[in-house]
PDB file of C-alpha atoms in Angstrom:
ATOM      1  CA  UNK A  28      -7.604  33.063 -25.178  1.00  0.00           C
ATOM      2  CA  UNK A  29     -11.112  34.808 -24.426  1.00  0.00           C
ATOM      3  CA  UNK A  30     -12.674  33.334 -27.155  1.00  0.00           C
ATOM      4  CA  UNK A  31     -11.757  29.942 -26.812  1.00  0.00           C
ATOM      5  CA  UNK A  32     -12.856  30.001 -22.959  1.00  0.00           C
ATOM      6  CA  UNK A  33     -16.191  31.604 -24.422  1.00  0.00           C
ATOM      7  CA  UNK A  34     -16.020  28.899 -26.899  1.00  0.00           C
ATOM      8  CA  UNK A  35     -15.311  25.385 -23.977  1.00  0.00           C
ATOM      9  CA  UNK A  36     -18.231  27.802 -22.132  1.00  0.00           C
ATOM     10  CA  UNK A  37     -20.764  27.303 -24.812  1.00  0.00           C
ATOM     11  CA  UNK A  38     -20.121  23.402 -25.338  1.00  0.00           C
ATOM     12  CA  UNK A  39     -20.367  22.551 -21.962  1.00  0.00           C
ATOM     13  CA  UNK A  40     -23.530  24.396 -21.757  1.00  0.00           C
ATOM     14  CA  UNK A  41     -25.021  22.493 -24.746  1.00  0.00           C
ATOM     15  CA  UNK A  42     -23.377  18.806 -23.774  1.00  0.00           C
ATOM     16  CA  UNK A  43     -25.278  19.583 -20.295  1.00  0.00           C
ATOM     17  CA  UNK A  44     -28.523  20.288 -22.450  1.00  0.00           C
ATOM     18  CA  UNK A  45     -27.648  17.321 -24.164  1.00  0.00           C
ATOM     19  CA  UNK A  46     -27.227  15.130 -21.358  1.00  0.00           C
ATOM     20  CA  UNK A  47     -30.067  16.303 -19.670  1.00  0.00           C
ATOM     21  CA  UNK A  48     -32.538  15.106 -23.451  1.00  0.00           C
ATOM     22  CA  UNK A  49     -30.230  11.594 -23.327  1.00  0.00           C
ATOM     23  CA  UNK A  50     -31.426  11.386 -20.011  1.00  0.00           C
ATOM     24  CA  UNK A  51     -34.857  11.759 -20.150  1.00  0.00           C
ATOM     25  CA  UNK A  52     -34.868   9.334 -23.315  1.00  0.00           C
ATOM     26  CA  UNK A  53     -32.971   6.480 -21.559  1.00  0.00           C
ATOM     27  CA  UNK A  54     -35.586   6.925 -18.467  1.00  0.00           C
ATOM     28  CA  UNK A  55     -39.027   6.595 -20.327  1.00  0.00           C
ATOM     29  CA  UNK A  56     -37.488   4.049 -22.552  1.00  0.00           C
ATOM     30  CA  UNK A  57     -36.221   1.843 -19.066  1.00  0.00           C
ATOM     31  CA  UNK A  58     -39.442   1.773 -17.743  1.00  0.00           C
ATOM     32  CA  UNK A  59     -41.357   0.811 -21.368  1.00  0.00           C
ATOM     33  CA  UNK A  60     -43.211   4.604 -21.165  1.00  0.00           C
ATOM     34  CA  UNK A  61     -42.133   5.489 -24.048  1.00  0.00           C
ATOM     35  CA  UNK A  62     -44.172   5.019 -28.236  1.00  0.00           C
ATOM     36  CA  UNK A  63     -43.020   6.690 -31.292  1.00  0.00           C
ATOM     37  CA  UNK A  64     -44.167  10.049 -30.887  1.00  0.00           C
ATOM     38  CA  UNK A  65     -42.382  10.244 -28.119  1.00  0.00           C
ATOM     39  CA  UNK A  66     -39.205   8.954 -29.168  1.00  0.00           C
ATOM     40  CA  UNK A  67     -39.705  11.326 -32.352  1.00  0.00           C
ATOM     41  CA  UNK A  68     -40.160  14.389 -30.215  1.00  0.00           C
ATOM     42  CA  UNK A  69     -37.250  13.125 -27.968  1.00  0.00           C
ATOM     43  CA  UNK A  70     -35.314  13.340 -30.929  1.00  0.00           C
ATOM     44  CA  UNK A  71     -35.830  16.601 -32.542  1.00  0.00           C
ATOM     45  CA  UNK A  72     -35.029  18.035 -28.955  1.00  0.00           C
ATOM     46  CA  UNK A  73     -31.477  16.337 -29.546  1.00  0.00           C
ATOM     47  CA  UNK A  74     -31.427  17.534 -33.402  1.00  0.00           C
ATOM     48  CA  UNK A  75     -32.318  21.184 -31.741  1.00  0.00           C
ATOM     49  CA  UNK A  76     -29.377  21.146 -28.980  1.00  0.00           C
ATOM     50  CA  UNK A  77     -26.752  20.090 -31.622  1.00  0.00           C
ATOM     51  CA  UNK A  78     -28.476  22.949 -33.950  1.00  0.00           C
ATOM     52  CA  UNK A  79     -27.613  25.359 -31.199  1.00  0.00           C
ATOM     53  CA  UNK A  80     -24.154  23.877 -30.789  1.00  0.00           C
ATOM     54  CA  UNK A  81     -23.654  24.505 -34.681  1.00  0.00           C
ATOM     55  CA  UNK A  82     -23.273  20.648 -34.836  1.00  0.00           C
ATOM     56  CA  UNK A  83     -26.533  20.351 -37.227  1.00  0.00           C
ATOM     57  CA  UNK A  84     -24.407  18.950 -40.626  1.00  0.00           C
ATOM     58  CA  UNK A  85     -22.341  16.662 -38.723  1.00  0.00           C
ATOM     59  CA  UNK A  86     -22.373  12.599 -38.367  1.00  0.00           C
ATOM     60  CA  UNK A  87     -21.866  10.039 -36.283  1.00  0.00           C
ATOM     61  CA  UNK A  88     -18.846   8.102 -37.310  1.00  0.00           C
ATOM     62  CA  UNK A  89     -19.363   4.791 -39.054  1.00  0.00           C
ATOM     63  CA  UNK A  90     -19.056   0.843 -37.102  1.00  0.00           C
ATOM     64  CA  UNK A  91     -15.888   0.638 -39.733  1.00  0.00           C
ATOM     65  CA  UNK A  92     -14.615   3.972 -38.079  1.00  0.00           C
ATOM     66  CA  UNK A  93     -15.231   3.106 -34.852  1.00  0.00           C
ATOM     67  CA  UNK A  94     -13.042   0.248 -35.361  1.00  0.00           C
ATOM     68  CA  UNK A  95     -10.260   2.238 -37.255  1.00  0.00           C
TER      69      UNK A  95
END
């Protein structure tokens, strides 16, 4: 039981990490501030967080999933 409350530790830390990328991205992109470098380096920060999170191979699901 340890490990999984080290585990739900460790994702909350990253989804806070996350949140905190997602929200710089939806601010500079509100307010126009915001060309493709940016946006590139905006993402790899995301791509690095779910790295950390061990979440690197995985997918979005699909519109057709979504709807599933």
């Amino acid at each position: 039981m340890t490990r999984l409350s080290e585990i739900l530790d460790q994702m909350t830390t990253v989804l806070n990490d996350l949140k905190t990328v997602m929200d710089a991205e939806q601010q500079q992109l509100s307010v126009g501030q915001i060309n493709g470098s940016q946006l590139q380096r905006i993402t790899e920060r995301k791509k690095l967080v779910a790295g950390d999170a061990g979440l690197s191979g995985t997918t979005a699901p699909s519109g057709a999933e979504c709807a599933a």
